Amino acid sequence: MHRPSAMRYAALTAGLAAVLAVVGCARAAEPVEPGADPGPLRGRTFTATVLPDRDAPRAVVAGTSIRLQFTDDGRLVANAGCNTMSGPVDVAGGTLDAADLSITEMACDPPRHEQDRLLSTFLSGKPSWRLDGEQLVLSSPGAELTLTEEKAPPLVGPTWKLDTLIRGEVAGSTPVDVTLVFGPDEVTVSGLCNLRAVKYRSSGSTINFELGPMTLMACSPEIMTVEQAAVDLLDGEATYRIDAGTLTITKGDKGFRFVAEV
């Protein structure tokens, strides 16, 4: 299997740091504020395809959805098809308090930015919430958002699209369009330069990857730096976790986060 030289490896590592820094949405991991409590929503993800517009509810842009993820560590991660909002959340007293959400700064088309604006405004207004079976209903004066709980997909089958690179305390989006598709014993990789497929076996929350021979093509610096991170991650034992529509693969304090394409 081809391995980069020490000098090239150092350059690739520096390049990866640059990718995280310049894509426009790299951000420090946010600490959870004391008292943040997602309560019965902890560990659950809900989605909707109708915007909570005060004037008149309307469908989201084709190919997008509103997605609210309540993490185990007391955060809300929200997305309306463009940027990601995240921060501590408290749902005590029937009110969803997520007034201090940070937001990434990706450039998207105007309709998606408008969806970002509507969702951000709605969530910052501390809407009331209630569970109705598998639905989460959020209400504020003049607007209501009804979301349906998203079930975790299996590892094998979906197309997993790379969404976030994790490097210690920093997580950022990537300009490289990379996907993984897991088969019974091999994962197919698309969007990189020389890494096309990796053998694997999974047990519990652990995946053992086995890299095979790789080609020696040269591609753009962005692709090569992400590919080196993928080679490091998809070689040997790693830990994985599926939460609703996200797959996170980590090795130590480094990893990738993917979203299931629908």
PDB file of C-alpha atoms in Angstrom:
ATOM      1  CA  MET A   1       0.000   0.000   0.000  1.00  0.00           C
ATOM      2  CA  HIS A   2       1.297   3.436  -0.871  1.00  0.00           C
ATOM      3  CA  ARG A   3       2.196   5.668   2.089  1.00  0.00           C
ATOM      4  CA  PRO A   4       3.240   9.352   1.825  1.00  0.00           C
ATOM      5  CA  SER A   5       6.765  10.378   2.749  1.00  0.00           C
ATOM      6  CA  ALA A   6       7.366  12.134   6.082  1.00  0.00           C
ATOM      7  CA  MET A   7       7.777  15.493   4.313  1.00  0.00           C
ATOM      8  CA  ARG A   8       4.624  14.999   2.271  1.00  0.00           C
ATOM      9  CA  TYR A   9       2.747  13.811   5.337  1.00  0.00           C
ATOM     10  CA  ALA A  10       3.692  16.991   7.203  1.00  0.00           C
ATOM     11  CA  ALA A  11       2.500  19.057   4.251  1.00  0.00           C
ATOM     12  CA  LEU A  12      -0.768  17.140   4.091  1.00  0.00           C
ATOM     13  CA  THR A  13      -1.334  17.589   7.823  1.00  0.00           C
ATOM     14  CA  ALA A  14      -0.754  21.325   7.513  1.00  0.00           C
ATOM     15  CA  GLY A  15      -3.077  21.360   4.526  1.00  0.00           C
ATOM     16  CA  LEU A  16      -5.828  19.668   6.508  1.00  0.00           C
ATOM     17  CA  ALA A  17      -5.538  22.324   9.193  1.00  0.00           C
ATOM     18  CA  ALA A  18      -5.837  24.926   6.461  1.00  0.00           C
ATOM     19  CA  VAL A  19      -8.941  23.223   5.072  1.00  0.00           C
ATOM     20  CA  LEU A  20     -10.566  23.398   8.490  1.00  0.00           C
ATOM     21  CA  ALA A  21      -9.578  27.032   8.900  1.00  0.00           C
ATOM     22  CA  VAL A  22     -10.597  28.501   5.550  1.00  0.00           C
ATOM     23  CA  VAL A  23     -13.791  26.732   4.486  1.00  0.00           C
ATOM     24  CA  GLY A  24     -15.765  29.397   6.332  1.00  0.00           C
ATOM     25  CA  CYS A  25     -17.399  27.219   8.921  1.00  0.00           C
ATOM     26  CA  ALA A  26     -14.628  25.782  11.079  1.00  0.00           C
ATOM     27  CA  ARG A  27     -15.515  26.309  14.698  1.00  0.00           C
ATOM     28  CA  ALA A  28     -14.360  25.433  18.172  1.00  0.00           C
ATOM     29  CA  ALA A  29     -16.358  22.791  19.983  1.00  0.00           C
ATOM     30  CA  GLU A  30     -18.794  24.545  22.253  1.00  0.00           C
ATOM     31  CA  PRO A  31     -18.964  23.663  25.942  1.00  0.00           C
ATOM     32  CA  VAL A  32     -22.317  22.758  27.403  1.00  0.00           C
ATOM     33  CA  GLU A  33     -23.515  25.368  29.836  1.00  0.00           C
ATOM     34  CA  PRO A  34     -24.350  24.183  33.362  1.00  0.00           C
ATOM     35  CA  GLY A  35     -28.013  23.328  33.653  1.00  0.00           C
ATOM     36  CA  ALA A  36     -28.565  22.544  29.971  1.00  0.00           C
ATOM     37  CA  ASP A  37     -31.082  19.705  29.900  1.00  0.00           C
ATOM     38  CA  PRO A  38     -32.672  18.192  26.775  1.00  0.00           C
ATOM     39  CA  GLY A  39     -34.912  16.106  29.068  1.00  0.00           C
ATOM     40  CA  PRO A  40     -37.047  13.521  27.244  1.00  0.00           C
ATOM     41  CA  LEU A  41     -35.705  14.789  23.905  1.00  0.00           C
ATOM     42  CA  ARG A  42     -32.161  13.672  24.752  1.00  0.00           C
ATOM     43  CA  GLY A  43     -30.595  11.513  22.041  1.00  0.00           C
ATOM     44  CA  ARG A  44     -33.487  12.025  19.626  1.00  0.00           C
ATOM     45  CA  THR A  45     -33.642  13.663  16.191  1.00  0.00           C
ATOM     46  CA  PHE A  46     -36.695  15.196  14.520  1.00  0.00           C
ATOM     47  CA  THR A  47     -37.245  16.424  10.967  1.00  0.00           C
ATOM     48  CA  ALA A  48     -39.814  18.519   9.096  1.00  0.00           C
ATOM     49  CA  THR A  49     -40.423  19.662   5.528  1.00  0.00           C
ATOM     50  CA  VAL A  50     -42.607  22.693   6.286  1.00  0.00           C
ATOM     51  CA  LEU A  51     -41.170  26.031   7.442  1.00  0.00           C
ATOM     52  CA  PRO A  52     -42.541  27.816  10.539  1.00  0.00           C
ATOM     53  CA  ASP A  53     -43.310  31.071   8.691  1.00  0.00           C
ATOM     54  CA  ARG A  54     -45.578  33.573  10.463  1.00  0.00           C
ATOM     55  CA  ASP A  55     -47.195  34.661   7.188  1.00  0.00           C
ATOM     56  CA  ALA A  56     -48.013  31.211   5.828  1.00  0.00           C
ATOM     57  CA  PRO A  57     -46.339  27.824   6.357  1.00  0.00           C
ATOM     58  CA  ARG A  58     -44.586  26.685   3.193  1.00  0.00           C
ATOM     59  CA  ALA A  59     -42.593  23.698   2.001  1.00  0.00           C
ATOM     60  CA  VAL A  60     -38.811  23.732   2.290  1.00  0.00           C
ATOM     61  CA  VAL A  61     -36.531  23.932  -0.735  1.00  0.00           C
ATOM     62  CA  ALA A  62     -36.463  20.668  -2.677  1.00  0.00           C
ATOM     63  CA  GLY A  63     -33.805  18.302  -1.363  1.00  0.00           C
ATOM     64  CA  THR A  64     -33.627  19.942   2.076  1.00  0.00           C
ATOM     65  CA  SER A  65     -35.357  19.506   5.411  1.00  0.00           C
ATOM     66  CA  ILE A  66     -35.443  21.033   8.875  1.00  0.00           C
ATOM     67  CA  ARG A  67     -33.534  18.824  11.299  1.00  0.00           C
ATOM     68  CA  LEU A  68     -33.266  19.179  15.076  1.00  0.00           C
ATOM     69  CA  GLN A  69     -30.891  16.846  16.933  1.00  0.00           C
ATOM     70  CA  PHE A  70     -30.866  16.780  20.742  1.00  0.00           C
ATOM     71  CA  THR A  71     -27.493  15.369  21.729  1.00  0.00           C
ATOM     72  CA  ASP A  72     -26.621  13.328  24.793  1.00  0.00           C
ATOM     73  CA  ASP A  73     -24.363  16.120  26.088  1.00  0.00           C
ATOM     74  CA  GLY A  74     -27.144  18.719  26.308  1.00  0.00           C
ATOM     75  CA  ARG A  75     -26.903  20.501  22.965  1.00  0.00           C
ATOM     76  CA  LEU A  76     -29.279  21.243  20.135  1.00  0.00           C
ATOM     77  CA  VAL A  77     -27.898  20.860  16.606  1.00  0.00           C
ATOM     78  CA  ALA A  78     -30.248  22.408  14.049  1.00  0.00           C
ATOM     79  CA  ASN A  79     -30.096  22.610  10.278  1.00  0.00           C
ATOM     80  CA  ALA A  80     -32.455  23.927   7.606  1.00  0.00           C
ATOM     81  CA  GLY A  81     -30.533  22.898   4.506  1.00  0.00           C
ATOM     82  CA  CYS A  82     -27.508  25.225   4.632  1.00  0.00           C
ATOM     83  CA  ASN A  83     -25.730  26.267   7.835  1.00  0.00           C
ATOM     84  CA  THR A  84     -25.669  24.357  11.094  1.00  0.00           C
ATOM     85  CA  MET A  85     -26.750  25.957  14.366  1.00  0.00           C
ATOM     86  CA  SER A  86     -25.613  24.456  17.655  1.00  0.00           C
ATOM     87  CA  GLY A  87     -25.493  25.244  21.346  1.00  0.00           C
ATOM     88  CA  PRO A  88     -26.858  24.317  24.776  1.00  0.00           C
ATOM     89  CA  VAL A  89     -30.574  23.618  25.085  1.00  0.00           C
ATOM     90  CA  ASP A  90     -32.931  23.460  28.059  1.00  0.00           C
ATOM     91  CA  VAL A  91     -36.492  22.177  27.733  1.00  0.00           C
ATOM     92  CA  ALA A  92     -37.607  22.557  31.359  1.00  0.00           C
ATOM     93  CA  GLY A  93     -41.103  23.921  31.939  1.00  0.00           C
ATOM     94  CA  GLY A  94     -42.332  23.078  28.462  1.00  0.00           C
ATOM     95  CA  THR A  95     -40.177  25.776  26.804  1.00  0.00           C
ATOM     96  CA  LEU A  96     -37.344  25.083  24.380  1.00  0.00           C
ATOM     97  CA  ASP A  97     -34.598  27.488  25.436  1.00  0.00           C
ATOM     98  CA  ALA A  98     -31.823  27.560  22.826  1.00  0.00           C
ATOM     99  CA  ALA A  99     -31.279  31.285  22.578  1.00  0.00           C
ATOM    100  CA  ASP A 100     -27.468  31.112  22.331  1.00  0.00           C
ATOM    101  CA  LEU A 101     -27.012  29.004  19.223  1.00  0.00           C
ATOM    102  CA  SER A 102     -23.900  29.623  17.153  1.00  0.00           C
ATOM    103  CA  ILE A 103     -24.126  29.222  13.384  1.00  0.00           C
ATOM    104  CA  THR A 104     -21.652  28.267  10.676  1.00  0.00           C
ATOM    105  CA  GLU A 105     -20.992  30.646   7.790  1.00  0.00           C
ATOM    106  CA  MET A 106     -21.342  28.620   4.614  1.00  0.00           C
ATOM    107  CA  ALA A 107     -22.399  30.454   1.462  1.00  0.00           C
ATOM    108  CA  CYS A 108     -25.661  29.079   0.077  1.00  0.00           C
ATOM    109  CA  ASP A 109     -28.304  30.269  -2.362  1.00  0.00           C
ATOM    110  CA  PRO A 110     -30.863  32.862  -1.133  1.00  0.00           C
ATOM    111  CA  PRO A 111     -33.748  30.378  -0.557  1.00  0.00           C
ATOM    112  CA  ARG A 112     -31.596  28.268   1.774  1.00  0.00           C
ATOM    113  CA  HIS A 113     -30.332  31.340   3.606  1.00  0.00           C
ATOM    114  CA  GLU A 114     -33.950  32.380   4.092  1.00  0.00           C
ATOM    115  CA  GLN A 115     -34.671  28.969   5.619  1.00  0.00           C
ATOM    116  CA  ASP A 116     -31.725  29.495   7.977  1.00  0.00           C
ATOM    117  CA  ARG A 117     -33.114  32.875   8.976  1.00  0.00           C
ATOM    118  CA  LEU A 118     -36.633  31.590   9.618  1.00  0.00           C
ATOM    119  CA  LEU A 119     -35.448  28.647  11.707  1.00  0.00           C
ATOM    120  CA  SER A 120     -32.971  30.759  13.692  1.00  0.00           C
ATOM    121  CA  THR A 121     -35.622  33.385  14.435  1.00  0.00           C
ATOM    122  CA  PHE A 122     -38.148  30.732  15.437  1.00  0.00           C
ATOM    123  CA  LEU A 123     -35.775  28.898  17.801  1.00  0.00           C
ATOM    124  CA  SER A 124     -34.445  32.079  19.401  1.00  0.00           C
ATOM    125  CA  GLY A 125     -38.022  32.945  20.420  1.00  0.00           C
ATOM    126  CA  LYS A 126     -38.074  30.118  23.000  1.00  0.00           C
ATOM    127  CA  PRO A 127     -41.066  28.218  21.566  1.00  0.00           C
ATOM    128  CA  SER A 128     -43.159  25.926  23.715  1.00  0.00           C
ATOM    129  CA  TRP A 129     -42.903  22.226  22.960  1.00  0.00           C
ATOM    130  CA  ARG A 130     -44.875  19.028  23.377  1.00  0.00           C
ATOM    131  CA  LEU A 131     -44.566  15.437  22.233  1.00  0.00           C
ATOM    132  CA  ASP A 132     -47.460  13.898  20.316  1.00  0.00           C
ATOM    133  CA  GLY A 133     -46.504  10.289  19.726  1.00  0.00           C
ATOM    134  CA  GLU A 134     -43.475  10.380  17.407  1.00  0.00           C
ATOM    135  CA  GLN A 135     -44.031  14.057  16.634  1.00  0.00           C
ATOM    136  CA  LEU A 136     -42.456  17.070  18.301  1.00  0.00           C
ATOM    137  CA  VAL A 137     -44.637  20.173  18.110  1.00  0.00           C
ATOM    138  CA  LEU A 138     -42.992  23.568  18.677  1.00  0.00           C
ATOM    139  CA  SER A 139     -45.244  26.632  19.016  1.00  0.00           C
ATOM    140  CA  SER A 140     -44.682  30.369  19.251  1.00  0.00           C
ATOM    141  CA  PRO A 141     -47.104  33.263  18.686  1.00  0.00           C
ATOM    142  CA  GLY A 142     -48.211  33.040  15.075  1.00  0.00           C
ATOM    143  CA  ALA A 143     -46.087  30.062  14.053  1.00  0.00           C
ATOM    144  CA  GLU A 144     -45.888  26.321  14.663  1.00  0.00           C
ATOM    145  CA  LEU A 145     -43.389  23.680  13.620  1.00  0.00           C
ATOM    146  CA  THR A 146     -44.310  19.989  13.622  1.00  0.00           C
ATOM    147  CA  LEU A 147     -41.438  17.527  13.292  1.00  0.00           C
ATOM    148  CA  THR A 148     -41.385  13.733  13.074  1.00  0.00           C
ATOM    149  CA  GLU A 149     -38.833  11.615  14.903  1.00  0.00           C
ATOM    150  CA  GLU A 150     -36.100  10.294  12.670  1.00  0.00           C
ATOM    151  CA  LYS A 151     -35.094   6.684  13.170  1.00  0.00           C
ATOM    152  CA  ALA A 152     -31.469   5.592  13.014  1.00  0.00           C
ATOM    153  CA  PRO A 153     -30.611   3.933   9.681  1.00  0.00           C
ATOM    154  CA  PRO A 154     -28.421   0.808   9.526  1.00  0.00           C
ATOM    155  CA  LEU A 155     -24.714   1.054   8.785  1.00  0.00           C
ATOM    156  CA  VAL A 156     -25.027  -1.078   5.643  1.00  0.00           C
ATOM    157  CA  GLY A 157     -27.100   0.283   2.787  1.00  0.00           C
ATOM    158  CA  PRO A 158     -27.334   4.087   2.992  1.00  0.00           C
ATOM    159  CA  THR A 159     -25.013   6.439   1.169  1.00  0.00           C
ATOM    160  CA  TRP A 160     -23.126   8.325   3.883  1.00  0.00           C
ATOM    161  CA  LYS A 161     -21.979  11.801   2.798  1.00  0.00           C
ATOM    162  CA  LEU A 162     -19.058  13.449   4.596  1.00  0.00           C
ATOM    163  CA  ASP A 163     -20.317  16.477   6.515  1.00  0.00           C
ATOM    164  CA  THR A 164     -17.760  17.315   9.214  1.00  0.00           C
ATOM    165  CA  LEU A 165     -14.057  16.814   9.927  1.00  0.00           C
ATOM    166  CA  ILE A 166     -13.231  16.488  13.630  1.00  0.00           C
ATOM    167  CA  ARG A 167      -9.797  17.391  14.941  1.00  0.00           C
ATOM    168  CA  GLY A 168      -9.716  17.545  18.736  1.00  0.00           C
ATOM    169  CA  GLU A 169     -11.556  20.682  19.844  1.00  0.00           C
ATOM    170  CA  VAL A 170     -12.208  21.818  16.272  1.00  0.00           C
ATOM    171  CA  ALA A 171     -14.906  20.593  13.891  1.00  0.00           C
ATOM    172  CA  GLY A 172     -15.469  22.001  10.426  1.00  0.00           C
ATOM    173  CA  SER A 173     -17.156  21.279   7.130  1.00  0.00           C
ATOM    174  CA  THR A 174     -15.143  20.190   4.110  1.00  0.00           C
ATOM    175  CA  PRO A 175     -15.246  21.447   0.509  1.00  0.00           C
ATOM    176  CA  VAL A 176     -14.666  17.885  -0.736  1.00  0.00           C
ATOM    177  CA  ASP A 177     -17.717  15.792  -1.667  1.00  0.00           C
ATOM    178  CA  VAL A 178     -16.964  12.343  -0.197  1.00  0.00           C
ATOM    179  CA  THR A 179     -19.342   9.417   0.315  1.00  0.00           C
ATOM    180  CA  LEU A 180     -19.125   5.965   1.887  1.00  0.00           C
ATOM    181  CA  VAL A 181     -21.367   3.003   1.081  1.00  0.00           C
ATOM    182  CA  PHE A 182     -20.976  -0.014   3.376  1.00  0.00           C
ATOM    183  CA  GLY A 183     -21.505  -3.478   1.925  1.00  0.00           C
ATOM    184  CA  PRO A 184     -21.356  -6.764   3.861  1.00  0.00           C
ATOM    185  CA  ASP A 185     -17.542  -6.665   4.226  1.00  0.00           C
ATOM    186  CA  GLU A 186     -16.280  -3.729   2.164  1.00  0.00           C
ATOM    187  CA  VAL A 187     -16.933   0.004   2.153  1.00  0.00           C
ATOM    188  CA  THR A 188     -16.883   1.814  -1.192  1.00  0.00           C
ATOM    189  CA  VAL A 189     -15.358   5.303  -1.115  1.00  0.00           C
ATOM    190  CA  SER A 190     -16.270   7.988  -3.669  1.00  0.00           C
ATOM    191  CA  GLY A 191     -14.929  11.505  -4.150  1.00  0.00           C
ATOM    192  CA  LEU A 192     -11.296  10.978  -3.171  1.00  0.00           C
ATOM    193  CA  CYS A 193      -8.238  10.447  -5.362  1.00  0.00           C
ATOM    194  CA  ASN A 194      -6.624   7.070  -4.641  1.00  0.00           C
ATOM    195  CA  LEU A 195      -8.764   5.592  -1.875  1.00  0.00           C
ATOM    196  CA  ARG A 196     -11.622   3.671  -3.492  1.00  0.00           C
ATOM    197  CA  ALA A 197     -12.499   0.754  -1.202  1.00  0.00           C
ATOM    198  CA  VAL A 198     -11.652  -0.591   2.243  1.00  0.00           C
ATOM    199  CA  LYS A 199     -12.321  -4.001   3.790  1.00  0.00           C
ATOM    200  CA  TYR A 200     -13.935  -3.896   7.214  1.00  0.00           C
ATOM    201  CA  ARG A 201     -15.637  -5.884   9.936  1.00  0.00           C
ATOM    202  CA  SER A 202     -17.763  -4.420  12.710  1.00  0.00           C
ATOM    203  CA  SER A 203     -18.575  -5.576  16.232  1.00  0.00           C
ATOM    204  CA  GLY A 204     -20.653  -3.521  18.621  1.00  0.00           C
ATOM    205  CA  SER A 205     -19.421   0.060  18.343  1.00  0.00           C
ATOM    206  CA  THR A 206     -16.059  -0.903  16.833  1.00  0.00           C
ATOM    207  CA  ILE A 207     -15.022  -1.142  13.181  1.00  0.00           C
ATOM    208  CA  ASN A 208     -11.764  -2.731  12.083  1.00  0.00           C
ATOM    209  CA  PHE A 209     -10.674  -1.427   8.677  1.00  0.00           C
ATOM    210  CA  GLU A 210      -8.139  -3.100   6.405  1.00  0.00           C
ATOM    211  CA  LEU A 211      -6.661  -0.879   3.702  1.00  0.00           C
ATOM    212  CA  GLY A 212      -5.608  -2.479   0.445  1.00  0.00           C
ATOM    213  CA  PRO A 213      -3.320  -1.207  -2.343  1.00  0.00           C
ATOM    214  CA  MET A 214      -3.897   2.372  -3.489  1.00  0.00           C
ATOM    215  CA  THR A 215      -3.118   4.147  -6.732  1.00  0.00           C
ATOM    216  CA  LEU A 216      -0.589   6.997  -6.841  1.00  0.00           C
ATOM    217  CA  MET A 217      -2.518   9.721  -8.659  1.00  0.00           C
ATOM    218  CA  ALA A 218      -2.096  13.368  -7.714  1.00  0.00           C
ATOM    219  CA  CYS A 219      -5.253  15.419  -7.219  1.00  0.00           C
ATOM    220  CA  SER A 220      -6.083  18.871  -5.876  1.00  0.00           C
ATOM    221  CA  PRO A 221      -4.573  19.823  -2.487  1.00  0.00           C
ATOM    222  CA  GLU A 222      -8.037  19.884  -0.876  1.00  0.00           C
ATOM    223  CA  ILE A 223      -8.771  16.318  -1.969  1.00  0.00           C
ATOM    224  CA  MET A 224      -5.322  15.051  -1.025  1.00  0.00           C
ATOM    225  CA  THR A 225      -5.478  16.471   2.510  1.00  0.00           C
ATOM    226  CA  VAL A 226      -8.927  14.990   3.141  1.00  0.00           C
ATOM    227  CA  GLU A 227      -7.785  11.701   1.609  1.00  0.00           C
ATOM    228  CA  GLN A 228      -4.828  11.519   4.004  1.00  0.00           C
ATOM    229  CA  ALA A 229      -7.211  12.074   6.927  1.00  0.00           C
ATOM    230  CA  ALA A 230      -9.407   9.275   5.534  1.00  0.00           C
ATOM    231  CA  VAL A 231      -6.405   6.928   5.184  1.00  0.00           C
ATOM    232  CA  ASP A 232      -5.476   7.566   8.803  1.00  0.00           C
ATOM    233  CA  LEU A 233      -9.034   6.981   9.988  1.00  0.00           C
ATOM    234  CA  LEU A 234      -9.930   3.982   7.820  1.00  0.00           C
ATOM    235  CA  ASP A 235      -6.879   1.941   8.759  1.00  0.00           C
ATOM    236  CA  GLY A 236      -7.100  -0.313  11.810  1.00  0.00           C
ATOM    237  CA  GLU A 237      -9.573  -0.068  14.672  1.00  0.00           C
ATOM    238  CA  ALA A 238     -11.990   2.851  14.965  1.00  0.00           C
ATOM    239  CA  THR A 239     -15.168   3.589  16.886  1.00  0.00           C
ATOM    240  CA  TYR A 240     -18.464   4.402  15.216  1.00  0.00           C
ATOM    241  CA  ARG A 241     -21.849   5.658  16.285  1.00  0.00           C
ATOM    242  CA  ILE A 242     -25.122   6.177  14.415  1.00  0.00           C
ATOM    243  CA  ASP A 243     -27.532   8.828  15.704  1.00  0.00           C
ATOM    244  CA  ALA A 244     -30.664   9.139  13.588  1.00  0.00           C
ATOM    245  CA  GLY A 245     -29.260  10.271  10.219  1.00  0.00           C
ATOM    246  CA  THR A 246     -25.608  10.761  11.214  1.00  0.00           C
ATOM    247  CA  LEU A 247     -22.651   8.384  11.290  1.00  0.00           C
ATOM    248  CA  THR A 248     -19.600   9.413  13.323  1.00  0.00           C
ATOM    249  CA  ILE A 249     -16.342   7.471  12.955  1.00  0.00           C
ATOM    250  CA  THR A 250     -13.541   8.386  15.359  1.00  0.00           C
ATOM    251  CA  LYS A 251     -10.049   7.302  16.258  1.00  0.00           C
ATOM    252  CA  GLY A 252      -8.812   9.091  19.353  1.00  0.00           C
ATOM    253  CA  ASP A 253      -9.683  12.774  19.046  1.00  0.00           C
ATOM    254  CA  LYS A 254      -9.920  12.689  15.239  1.00  0.00           C
ATOM    255  CA  GLY A 255     -12.787  11.615  13.074  1.00  0.00           C
ATOM    256  CA  PHE A 256     -15.364  12.175  10.351  1.00  0.00           C
ATOM    257  CA  ARG A 257     -19.088  12.778  10.648  1.00  0.00           C
ATOM    258  CA  PHE A 258     -21.384  11.705   7.808  1.00  0.00           C
ATOM    259  CA  VAL A 259     -25.062  12.262   7.070  1.00  0.00           C
ATOM    260  CA  ALA A 260     -27.299   9.694   5.383  1.00  0.00           C
ATOM    261  CA  GLU A 261     -28.405  10.870   1.949  1.00  0.00           C
ATOM    262  CA  VAL A 262     -32.115  10.479   1.272  1.00  0.00           C
TER     263      VAL A 262
END
